Tab-separated table of C-alpha atoms and ligand atoms in Angstrom:
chain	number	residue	atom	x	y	z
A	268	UNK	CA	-20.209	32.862	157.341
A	269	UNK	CA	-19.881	35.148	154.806
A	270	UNK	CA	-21.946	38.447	154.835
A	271	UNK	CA	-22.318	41.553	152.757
A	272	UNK	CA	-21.077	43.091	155.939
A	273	UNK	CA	-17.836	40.794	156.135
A	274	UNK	CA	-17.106	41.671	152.221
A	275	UNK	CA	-17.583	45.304	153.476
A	276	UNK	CA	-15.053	44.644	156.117
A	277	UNK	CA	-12.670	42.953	154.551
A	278	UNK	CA	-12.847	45.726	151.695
A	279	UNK	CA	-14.220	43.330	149.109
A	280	UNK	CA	-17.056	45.712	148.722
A	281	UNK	CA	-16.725	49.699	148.779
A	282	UNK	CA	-18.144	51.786	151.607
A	283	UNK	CA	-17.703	54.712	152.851
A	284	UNK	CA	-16.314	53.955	156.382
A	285	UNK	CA	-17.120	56.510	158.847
A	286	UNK	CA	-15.338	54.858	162.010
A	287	UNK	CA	-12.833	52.176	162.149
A	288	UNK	CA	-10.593	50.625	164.505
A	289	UNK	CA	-9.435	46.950	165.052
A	290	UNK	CA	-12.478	45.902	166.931
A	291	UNK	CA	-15.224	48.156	165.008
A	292	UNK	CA	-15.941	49.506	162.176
A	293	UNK	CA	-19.446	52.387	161.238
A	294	UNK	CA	-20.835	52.766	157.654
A	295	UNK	CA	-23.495	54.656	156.251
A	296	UNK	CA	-27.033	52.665	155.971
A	297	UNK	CA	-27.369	52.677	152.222
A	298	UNK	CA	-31.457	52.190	152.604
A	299	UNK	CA	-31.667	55.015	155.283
A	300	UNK	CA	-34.740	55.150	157.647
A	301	UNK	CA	-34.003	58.153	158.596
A	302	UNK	CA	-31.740	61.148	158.001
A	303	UNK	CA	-29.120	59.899	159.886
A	304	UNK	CA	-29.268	56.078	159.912
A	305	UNK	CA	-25.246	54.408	160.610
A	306	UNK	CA	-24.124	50.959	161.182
A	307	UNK	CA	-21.937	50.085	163.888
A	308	UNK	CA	-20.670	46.333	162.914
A	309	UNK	CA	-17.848	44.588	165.126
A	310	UNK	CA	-15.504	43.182	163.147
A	311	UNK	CA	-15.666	39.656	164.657
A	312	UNK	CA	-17.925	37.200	163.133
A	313	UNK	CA	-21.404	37.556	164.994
A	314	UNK	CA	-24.238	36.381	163.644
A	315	UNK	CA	-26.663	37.525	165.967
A	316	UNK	CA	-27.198	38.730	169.449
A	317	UNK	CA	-27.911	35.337	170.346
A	318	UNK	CA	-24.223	33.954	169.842
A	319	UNK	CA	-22.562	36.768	172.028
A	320	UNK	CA	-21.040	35.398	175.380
A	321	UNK	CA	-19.883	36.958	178.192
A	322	UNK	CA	-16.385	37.395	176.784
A	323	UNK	CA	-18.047	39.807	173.795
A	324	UNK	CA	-19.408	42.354	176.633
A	325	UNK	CA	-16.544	44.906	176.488
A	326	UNK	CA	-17.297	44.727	172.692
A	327	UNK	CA	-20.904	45.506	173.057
A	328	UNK	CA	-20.153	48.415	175.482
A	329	UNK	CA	-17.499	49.587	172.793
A	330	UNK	CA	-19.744	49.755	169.773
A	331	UNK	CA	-22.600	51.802	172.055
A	332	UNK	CA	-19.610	54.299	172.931
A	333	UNK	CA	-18.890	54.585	169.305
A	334	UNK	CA	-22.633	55.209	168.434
A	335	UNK	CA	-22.538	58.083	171.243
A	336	UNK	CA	-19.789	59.340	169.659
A	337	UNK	CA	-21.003	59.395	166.537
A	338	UNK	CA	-23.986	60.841	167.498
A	339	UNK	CA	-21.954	63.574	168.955
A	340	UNK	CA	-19.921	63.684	165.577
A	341	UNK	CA	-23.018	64.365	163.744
A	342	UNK	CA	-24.300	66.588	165.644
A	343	UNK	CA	-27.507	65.040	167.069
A	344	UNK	CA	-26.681	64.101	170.772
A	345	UNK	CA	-29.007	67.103	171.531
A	346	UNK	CA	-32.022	66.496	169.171
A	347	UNK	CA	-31.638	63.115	169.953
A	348	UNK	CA	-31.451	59.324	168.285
A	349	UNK	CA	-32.360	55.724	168.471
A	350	UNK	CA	-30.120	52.956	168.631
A	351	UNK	CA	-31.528	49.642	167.848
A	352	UNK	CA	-30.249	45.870	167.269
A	353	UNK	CA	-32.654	43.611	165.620
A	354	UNK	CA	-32.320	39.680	166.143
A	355	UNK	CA	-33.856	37.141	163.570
A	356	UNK	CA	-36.765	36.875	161.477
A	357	UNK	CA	-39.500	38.615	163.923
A	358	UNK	CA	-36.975	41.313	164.947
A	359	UNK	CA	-36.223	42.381	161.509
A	360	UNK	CA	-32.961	41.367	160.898
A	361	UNK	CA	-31.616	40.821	157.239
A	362	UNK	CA	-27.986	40.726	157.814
A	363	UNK	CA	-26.612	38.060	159.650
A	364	UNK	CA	-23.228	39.819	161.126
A	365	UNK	CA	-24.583	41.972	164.356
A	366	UNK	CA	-24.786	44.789	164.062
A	367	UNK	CA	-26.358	48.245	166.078
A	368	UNK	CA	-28.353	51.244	164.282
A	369	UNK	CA	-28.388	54.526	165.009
A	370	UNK	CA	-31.107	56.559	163.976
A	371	UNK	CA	-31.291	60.658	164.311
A	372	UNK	CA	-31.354	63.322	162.601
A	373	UNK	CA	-35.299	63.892	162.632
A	374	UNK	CA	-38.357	62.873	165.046
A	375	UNK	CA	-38.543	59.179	164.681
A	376	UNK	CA	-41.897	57.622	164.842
A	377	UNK	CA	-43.121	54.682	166.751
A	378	UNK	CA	-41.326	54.645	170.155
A	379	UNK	CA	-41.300	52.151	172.505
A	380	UNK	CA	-42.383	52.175	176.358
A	381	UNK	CA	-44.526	55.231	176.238
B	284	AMP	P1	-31.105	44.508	159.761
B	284	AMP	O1	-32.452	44.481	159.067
B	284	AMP	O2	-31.190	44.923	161.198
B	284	AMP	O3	-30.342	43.215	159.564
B	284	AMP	O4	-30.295	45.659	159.061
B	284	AMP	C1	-29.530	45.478	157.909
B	284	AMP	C2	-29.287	46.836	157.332
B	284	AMP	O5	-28.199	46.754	156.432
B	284	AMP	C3	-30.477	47.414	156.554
B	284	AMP	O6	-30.890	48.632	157.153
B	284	AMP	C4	-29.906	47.610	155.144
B	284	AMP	O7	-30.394	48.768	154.521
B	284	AMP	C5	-28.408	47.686	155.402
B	284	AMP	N1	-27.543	47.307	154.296
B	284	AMP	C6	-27.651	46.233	153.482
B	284	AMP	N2	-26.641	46.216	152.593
B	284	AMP	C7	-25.877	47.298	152.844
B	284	AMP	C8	-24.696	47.849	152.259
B	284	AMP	N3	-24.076	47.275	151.209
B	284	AMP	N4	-24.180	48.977	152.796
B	284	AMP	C9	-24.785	49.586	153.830
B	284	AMP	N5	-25.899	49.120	154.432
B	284	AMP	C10	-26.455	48.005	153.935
């Protein structure tokens, strides 16, 4: 299916891309909810967490070493930063091509577990 993170992928649709490689790609969130707020987006056609299988695992570990490295990039791996992957309607998600956020850059409200 086609998404507006597909188009962005298959350079249909400009962004700036801050990470690419033939399994990955990071952009810049362009409704940021917080100072730092990047997408980490696998290139392979996931709608949700729901349709990864056991073969996508290495993939998943891949795109949270690319968020640590980005976080690292930018800077914040001290401060500290959120990572977050929402699935369907009641856990936010808008785009249907997975997708992870990381969010830094400034105290984030509202954590979880505490
Ligand atoms: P989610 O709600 O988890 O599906 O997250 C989708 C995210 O994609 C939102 O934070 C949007 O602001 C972001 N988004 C939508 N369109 C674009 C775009 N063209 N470039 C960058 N980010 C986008």
């Amino acid at each position: 299916m086609s998404t507006i993170f597909s188009k962005i992928r298959d350079k249909e649709i400009p962004a700036e891309f801050l990470y690419e490689d033939e399994e990955i790609f990071a952009i810049k969130d362009i409704m940021p909810q917080a100072n730092i707020h990047i997408l980490i987006i696998p290139k392979k056609d996931i709608p949700t967490l729901n349709d990864i299988t056991k073969s996508d695992t290495q993939l998943l570990g891949k795109m949270m070493l690319v968020a640590s490295q980005l976080a690292q990039h930018f800077g914040i791996q001290d401060s500290g930063y959120r990572l977050v992957m929402n699935c369907n309607g009641d856990g936010g998600q808008t785009v249907f091509q997975l997708h992870l956020h990381l969010l830094g850059g400034e105290p984030l409200r509202g954590s979880f577990g505490n």
